XYZ file of C-alpha atoms in Angstrom:
439
model
C 111.645 39.467 112.279
C 111.290 40.683 109.061
C 114.366 42.609 107.493
C 114.367 46.354 107.296
C 113.565 47.610 103.862
C 115.742 50.415 102.456
C 113.890 53.722 102.255
C 111.847 52.891 105.254
C 112.218 54.636 108.519
C 113.730 52.603 111.464
C 111.323 54.502 113.946
C 107.859 56.005 113.159
C 107.700 59.468 115.040
C 104.120 60.322 115.824
C 102.797 63.665 116.464
C 101.881 64.466 120.188
C 98.223 64.720 120.931
C 97.638 67.923 122.942
C 94.315 68.771 124.482
C 93.681 72.409 125.060
C 91.078 72.603 127.808
C 89.443 76.056 128.254
C 86.735 78.296 126.570
C 86.339 77.572 122.900
C 86.077 80.175 120.269
C 82.336 80.780 120.618
C 83.099 82.520 124.094
C 83.838 86.213 124.619
C 87.125 87.401 126.202
C 90.876 87.008 126.079
C 90.915 83.570 127.614
C 88.940 82.035 124.602
C 91.205 83.891 122.146
C 94.347 82.834 124.137
C 93.154 79.205 124.188
C 92.543 79.297 120.442
C 95.861 80.939 119.708
C 97.504 78.390 121.769
C 95.909 75.512 119.865
C 96.826 77.077 116.477
C 100.414 77.481 117.721
C 100.762 73.962 118.833
C 99.221 72.739 115.339
C 101.716 74.826 113.495
C 104.561 73.147 115.339
C 103.155 69.707 114.279
C 101.109 68.535 117.183
C 97.771 66.972 116.918
C 95.589 69.326 118.839
C 91.868 69.198 120.199
C 90.110 71.846 122.008
C 87.945 70.628 124.828
C 85.686 73.505 126.133
C 83.344 74.569 128.825
C 79.598 74.909 127.792
C 79.036 77.009 130.922
C 82.083 78.387 132.680
C 80.641 79.699 135.788
C 77.613 79.232 138.219
C 74.400 80.000 136.535
C 73.513 82.626 139.179
C 76.168 84.941 137.564
C 74.182 87.675 135.809
C 76.412 88.002 132.646
C 76.456 86.972 128.989
C 79.649 85.049 128.202
C 78.932 83.908 124.673
C 80.126 85.817 121.557
C 77.091 86.208 119.432
C 78.446 89.126 117.383
C 81.570 87.762 115.636
C 80.905 86.367 112.240
C 84.371 84.706 111.522
C 86.271 81.951 113.394
C 89.827 82.063 114.316
C 90.117 78.298 113.548
C 89.354 78.874 109.900
C 91.744 76.915 107.939
C 92.870 74.737 110.973
C 91.984 70.983 111.453
C 91.501 71.516 115.140
C 88.269 69.823 116.540
C 86.434 71.658 119.403
C 84.293 69.612 121.774
C 81.836 71.750 124.116
C 81.370 69.220 126.994
C 81.758 70.816 130.494
C 78.888 72.531 132.269
C 79.995 74.002 135.549
C 76.319 73.480 136.794
C 76.145 69.867 135.970
C 78.564 67.667 137.845
C 77.679 64.714 135.604
C 79.641 66.503 132.662
C 82.697 66.923 134.688
C 83.489 63.043 134.862
C 82.138 62.898 131.243
C 84.698 65.328 130.136
C 87.538 63.582 131.977
C 86.515 60.286 130.331
C 86.313 61.779 126.833
C 89.786 63.442 127.247
C 91.268 60.056 128.603
C 89.717 58.323 125.537
C 91.757 60.532 123.174
C 94.865 59.232 124.750
C 96.581 62.616 124.971
C 100.400 63.257 125.661
C 99.604 66.545 127.382
C 96.499 68.444 128.618
C 96.815 72.142 128.981
C 94.263 73.542 131.358
C 93.489 77.276 131.334
C 93.256 78.476 134.940
C 91.629 82.009 135.439
C 88.926 81.721 137.912
C 89.040 79.941 141.351
C 85.319 78.919 141.286
C 86.241 76.535 138.431
C 88.528 74.538 140.967
C 85.410 72.564 141.881
C 84.980 70.882 138.438
C 88.651 71.089 137.425
C 89.590 69.069 140.582
C 87.426 66.173 139.433
C 88.800 66.482 135.767
C 92.468 66.769 136.638
C 92.269 64.096 139.336
C 90.795 61.643 136.829
C 93.410 62.317 134.193
C 96.279 61.975 136.671
C 94.825 58.497 137.690
C 93.595 57.204 134.289
C 96.050 58.505 131.870
C 99.820 58.962 131.267
C 99.405 62.594 130.074
C 101.213 65.546 131.426
C 98.702 67.679 133.057
C 99.723 71.472 132.683
C 97.900 74.375 134.363
C 98.280 77.621 132.342
C 98.039 80.125 135.082
C 96.789 83.611 134.113
C 96.977 84.343 137.927
C 97.124 82.347 141.165
C 95.948 85.069 143.642
C 92.601 86.296 142.325
C 92.132 89.899 141.629
C 88.838 89.775 143.596
C 90.086 87.563 146.489
C 87.469 85.696 148.526
C 88.045 83.445 151.643
C 87.459 80.508 149.511
C 89.832 81.206 146.609
C 93.095 79.953 147.977
C 91.354 76.659 149.060
C 89.660 76.046 145.678
C 92.891 76.943 143.637
C 94.876 74.518 145.828
C 92.282 71.782 145.444
C 92.713 71.788 141.718
C 96.266 72.783 141.123
C 97.603 69.984 143.466
C 97.031 67.646 140.380
C 99.230 69.389 137.981
C 102.555 67.918 136.965
C 103.504 71.337 135.538
C 102.626 75.019 135.410
C 102.925 77.723 132.776
C 103.245 81.212 134.270
C 103.681 84.449 132.358
C 105.248 86.473 135.235
C 107.648 85.880 138.003
C 104.879 87.422 140.346
C 102.515 84.284 139.451
C 105.488 82.016 140.122
C 105.908 83.445 143.552
C 102.177 83.137 144.167
C 102.293 79.468 143.240
C 105.113 78.770 145.483
C 103.241 80.524 148.351
C 100.112 78.346 147.719
C 102.262 75.327 148.124
C 104.391 76.594 150.909
C 107.298 74.125 151.482
C 107.138 72.641 148.109
C 110.352 73.107 145.868
C 109.650 73.591 142.064
C 111.797 73.479 139.016
C 111.762 76.824 137.116
C 112.530 76.578 133.490
C 112.624 79.334 130.864
C 112.727 77.193 127.772
C 110.269 74.471 128.825
C 112.918 71.681 129.481
C 111.460 69.516 132.272
C 111.276 65.901 133.565
C 107.692 64.751 133.665
C 107.009 61.939 136.013
C 103.322 60.947 135.919
C 103.642 59.023 139.108
C 104.210 62.252 140.989
C 107.944 61.688 141.845
C 110.449 64.604 141.420
C 110.055 68.269 141.308
C 107.051 69.755 139.587
C 107.957 72.332 136.964
C 107.173 76.044 136.411
C 107.552 77.220 132.777
C 108.097 80.971 132.801
C 107.190 82.106 129.514
C 106.052 85.516 128.200
C 102.382 86.004 127.133
C 102.840 85.833 123.418
C 101.851 88.581 121.073
C 98.401 88.074 119.701
C 98.367 87.616 115.935
C 94.763 86.665 115.545
C 94.054 90.420 114.724
C 96.187 91.741 112.217
C 96.450 95.542 110.800
C 94.648 96.366 107.536
C 97.177 97.651 105.000
C 94.771 99.757 103.321
C 93.589 101.612 106.513
C 93.417 105.313 106.238
C 94.316 106.524 109.673
C 93.850 110.231 109.186
C 90.311 109.735 107.495
C 89.247 107.390 110.126
C 90.253 109.899 112.819
C 88.463 112.674 111.020
C 85.316 110.587 110.671
C 85.214 109.771 114.350
C 86.155 113.315 115.594
C 89.736 112.334 116.917
C 92.457 114.982 117.399
C 96.192 114.577 116.608
C 97.282 112.461 119.673
C 95.058 109.296 120.446
C 95.167 107.349 123.456
C 93.236 103.973 123.753
C 91.652 102.250 126.498
C 90.528 98.690 125.263
C 88.750 95.653 126.543
C 86.206 94.635 129.306
C 85.719 97.530 131.695
C 86.813 95.952 134.942
C 87.791 98.161 138.188
C 91.309 96.574 138.243
C 92.097 97.782 134.717
C 91.975 101.337 136.173
C 89.639 103.065 133.769
C 88.850 105.732 136.235
C 92.413 106.497 136.630
C 92.803 106.911 132.880
C 89.795 109.069 132.565
C 90.787 111.413 135.357
C 94.519 111.688 134.022
C 93.188 112.305 130.536
C 90.983 115.066 131.845
C 94.058 116.681 133.484
C 95.989 116.346 130.290
C 93.209 117.744 128.275
C 93.461 120.917 130.398
C 97.092 121.278 129.281
C 96.799 120.735 125.533
C 93.948 120.544 122.870
C 95.410 118.120 120.547
C 94.569 114.904 122.427
C 91.689 112.334 122.260
C 90.822 109.264 124.228
C 89.075 106.278 122.801
C 87.415 103.937 125.429
C 86.385 100.820 123.535
C 84.823 97.723 125.314
C 81.973 96.247 127.291
C 81.043 96.948 130.769
C 81.760 93.528 132.366
C 78.500 93.427 134.576
C 76.106 95.102 132.094
C 75.802 92.383 129.332
C 72.356 91.288 130.038
C 68.960 93.043 130.193
C 68.831 94.504 133.718
C 65.029 94.829 133.533
C 64.434 91.054 133.188
C 62.980 89.273 136.336
C 65.649 86.612 135.910
C 68.482 89.007 135.865
C 67.086 90.793 139.013
C 66.927 87.256 140.822
C 70.506 86.460 139.723
C 71.691 89.866 140.977
C 70.014 89.505 144.232
C 71.422 86.080 144.966
C 74.687 86.724 143.385
C 75.122 90.096 145.457
C 74.275 88.177 148.657
C 77.058 85.474 147.936
C 79.592 88.352 147.111
C 78.818 90.057 150.445
C 79.473 86.930 152.320
C 82.866 86.069 150.557
C 84.203 89.424 149.188
C 85.388 92.588 150.929
C 82.856 95.408 150.057
C 85.706 97.223 148.083
C 86.085 94.199 145.876
C 82.514 94.279 144.765
C 82.557 96.029 141.421
C 79.020 95.454 139.938
C 78.234 99.272 140.427
C 81.488 100.360 139.006
C 80.624 103.038 136.419
C 83.692 104.898 135.247
C 81.966 106.211 131.996
C 79.926 108.549 133.988
C 83.245 110.442 134.600
C 83.435 111.498 130.833
C 80.592 113.821 131.296
C 81.304 114.764 134.770
C 84.821 115.901 134.017
C 83.699 117.682 130.729
C 85.608 115.646 128.153
C 82.835 114.314 126.091
C 84.065 116.249 123.056
C 87.512 114.742 123.341
C 86.374 111.171 123.994
C 85.143 108.339 121.665
C 83.238 105.801 123.784
C 82.222 102.528 122.313
C 80.457 100.946 125.027
C 79.719 97.399 123.732
C 81.452 94.029 122.925
C 83.572 94.385 119.800
C 83.376 91.682 117.221
C 86.608 90.105 115.949
C 86.196 91.817 112.606
C 85.919 95.313 114.091
C 88.957 95.252 116.315
C 91.836 96.470 114.081
C 90.670 100.043 113.306
C 90.803 101.039 116.992
C 94.389 99.949 117.309
C 95.376 101.359 114.025
C 93.939 104.763 114.973
C 95.594 104.889 118.238
C 99.148 106.225 119.054
C 99.365 104.814 122.576
C 97.609 101.997 124.681
C 96.622 103.043 128.230
C 97.373 100.264 130.855
C 96.943 102.207 134.283
C 95.951 99.135 136.075
C 95.609 98.710 139.959
C 96.812 95.243 139.615
C 97.988 93.286 136.692
C 98.520 89.713 135.498
C 99.909 89.408 131.889
C 97.432 91.457 129.850
C 95.977 90.089 126.597
C 95.303 93.705 125.668
C 98.955 94.526 126.042
C 99.798 91.465 123.829
C 97.176 92.501 121.316
C 98.633 96.118 121.098
C 102.233 94.780 120.323
C 100.897 93.241 117.077
C 100.071 96.704 116.057
C 103.482 98.147 117.372
C 101.730 100.505 119.935
C 103.747 101.788 122.776
C 102.252 101.689 126.193
C 101.747 104.010 129.100
C 101.281 101.660 132.091
C 101.547 101.645 135.860
C 104.318 99.853 137.907
C 102.297 96.867 138.826
C 102.264 93.168 138.226
C 104.266 92.000 135.352
C 104.368 95.395 133.517
C 107.986 96.191 134.783
C 109.065 92.781 133.137
C 107.771 93.607 129.748
C 107.834 97.484 129.476
C 111.125 99.287 129.759
C 110.535 102.846 130.752
C 111.406 105.091 127.835
C 112.340 102.200 125.501
C 108.829 100.592 124.388
C 106.610 102.679 126.587
C 106.486 104.844 129.774
C 105.817 103.678 133.282
C 103.800 105.669 135.912
C 103.479 104.959 139.672
C 100.167 103.427 140.383
C 97.241 105.456 141.686
C 99.319 108.669 141.094
C 97.279 110.879 138.615
C 100.079 113.458 138.350
C 102.643 110.913 137.079
C 100.101 109.247 134.906
C 99.633 112.714 133.120
C 103.419 113.035 133.141
C 103.815 109.819 131.094
C 100.980 110.569 128.670
C 102.641 113.933 127.979
C 105.951 112.149 127.581
C 104.558 109.767 125.125
C 103.609 112.882 122.961
C 106.702 114.942 123.345
C 109.197 112.114 123.390
C 107.368 109.500 121.214
C 108.501 105.968 121.397
C 109.667 104.546 117.933
C 107.554 101.665 116.791
C 110.843 99.837 115.890
C 111.445 99.683 119.735
C 108.074 98.012 120.302
C 109.133 95.371 117.779
C 112.490 94.981 119.287
C 111.227 94.627 122.703
C 108.708 91.781 121.839
C 110.679 89.900 119.173
C 110.947 86.618 121.425
C 107.130 86.792 122.509
C 105.989 84.751 119.614
C 103.401 81.934 119.826
C 106.026 79.684 117.972
C 108.516 80.143 120.852
C 105.772 79.460 123.357
C 104.492 76.365 121.688
C 108.127 74.954 121.497
C 108.550 75.340 125.187
C 105.375 73.593 125.898
C 106.260 70.679 123.805
C 109.964 70.685 125.133
C 109.190 68.220 127.872
C-alpha cells in the first residue's frame, strides 16, 4: 500500500446524489415550484441534484392545461441542476424507463412528490423498482395523504405506492396522523430534525420527518415598487385583501367573497384582489376534444366521487356581481406568470386563507416572503403556523360573521410585519434541506 502523502485527505467525501422526482419547472402550480425550490436548496447544501419529471402528470382525459406557457424566466437559472422529462402517466412503458434511468444515476436518495392518488399507479412501479434495484433511500414528500376530493379508490392507490417508501416528509401533524391511519398497526419513528436510521432491506421503523413547509424565496419583493401608485392605478382603496392562486372549492373563495361583501357594507376603505386561474377553465371549452374529455371525465367522477366533491361547475367569481362589489374588487382571472407575481403581494395588506380544508399551503408560504399577515380558518395545519393575534387572525370555518370579524381586526389591530418574520424564522429551505440530508 502506498504511503499517505502530506496534504492529501485520508478520506474523500463525495456529495450525495439526490433525485427530486416531481413536476419540473415547465409546469404550472405550487408543486412544480416546490420541487424546484427543494432542488435548489439541496444544491445549496452541497448535494448533487437531478430533477426527474413527468411529461404528463395525469390521465389524458382530464380537461385541463398543466404546462406553464406564459412565464419567461426559469427558477433554475444559475443552478447546475439537470432536468429530465421522462414519465408519462398515459404510457406505462415510460414508468419502467424512468425507474431504470434513476437507478443508473446511482442516487443516495430519491424524493418523490406525492400530491395526487391517481399517480399511485405509475409511482408504484417506479418506487418498487428503486427499492429492489438501488440502495437509495426512497422518501415520499407528502402534501397530503387523504385527498381533498376523496374517491373510493384513493386510499387503495395511495397505500399501493407509499408502501415502498423508507421515509416520509410531512408538513403538518394532521398529515402524519393520516399516514398512520393508512398503515394502521404500523409503528413509525417521528423526527423533527430529520435524524433517522435508513435500512434499505426494510427492517426497522419507517421514519416520518415533520418539517414546516418552507417560505418560498423564488419570488422576491421589488425594492423600487411604489405601492400607493400601483394601488391608485388599479383602483384599490386603503386596506387591501388578497386571494391568490388556483381557484379551487376547498380554498373557500366563496367564503372570502361573501365575507368581504359584508365587510364592504360596514366600511368604504377596503378592496379585495382575486388573482388566479379557474382550475377547470384552462382549455377552450368549445373544442370537440374538450367536450369529449369533459363527458368522459364527468362520468368517471360520478362513479368515484360524491356529488358534493365535483367542482367543475364551481364559479365563485359570479358572486362579485351578484353581491354588488365589482367596484371594490380587482379580478385577474388567469394564470400569473412568474414575473408578474410580486406586485400583487406587495400591494396587499393581508392574505386571505378561508379554506374549507387545508394541507400546508404554498400560497401561505409565498406570502411570508412578503411579510404578509394572514386571516385564515381554523382548519388543517393553519393552527400550527398561525398564532391568533400574533402573525395573523383565525376564524371559525364556514362562519361568515367570524370571517368578517377577523378581517376587521386585521385593519383595526394590524399585525406588525416583524411578527410575521419572527413566526417564520425557522421555516427556511436551508433548514428543510439539512433535515432531508440528515439521514
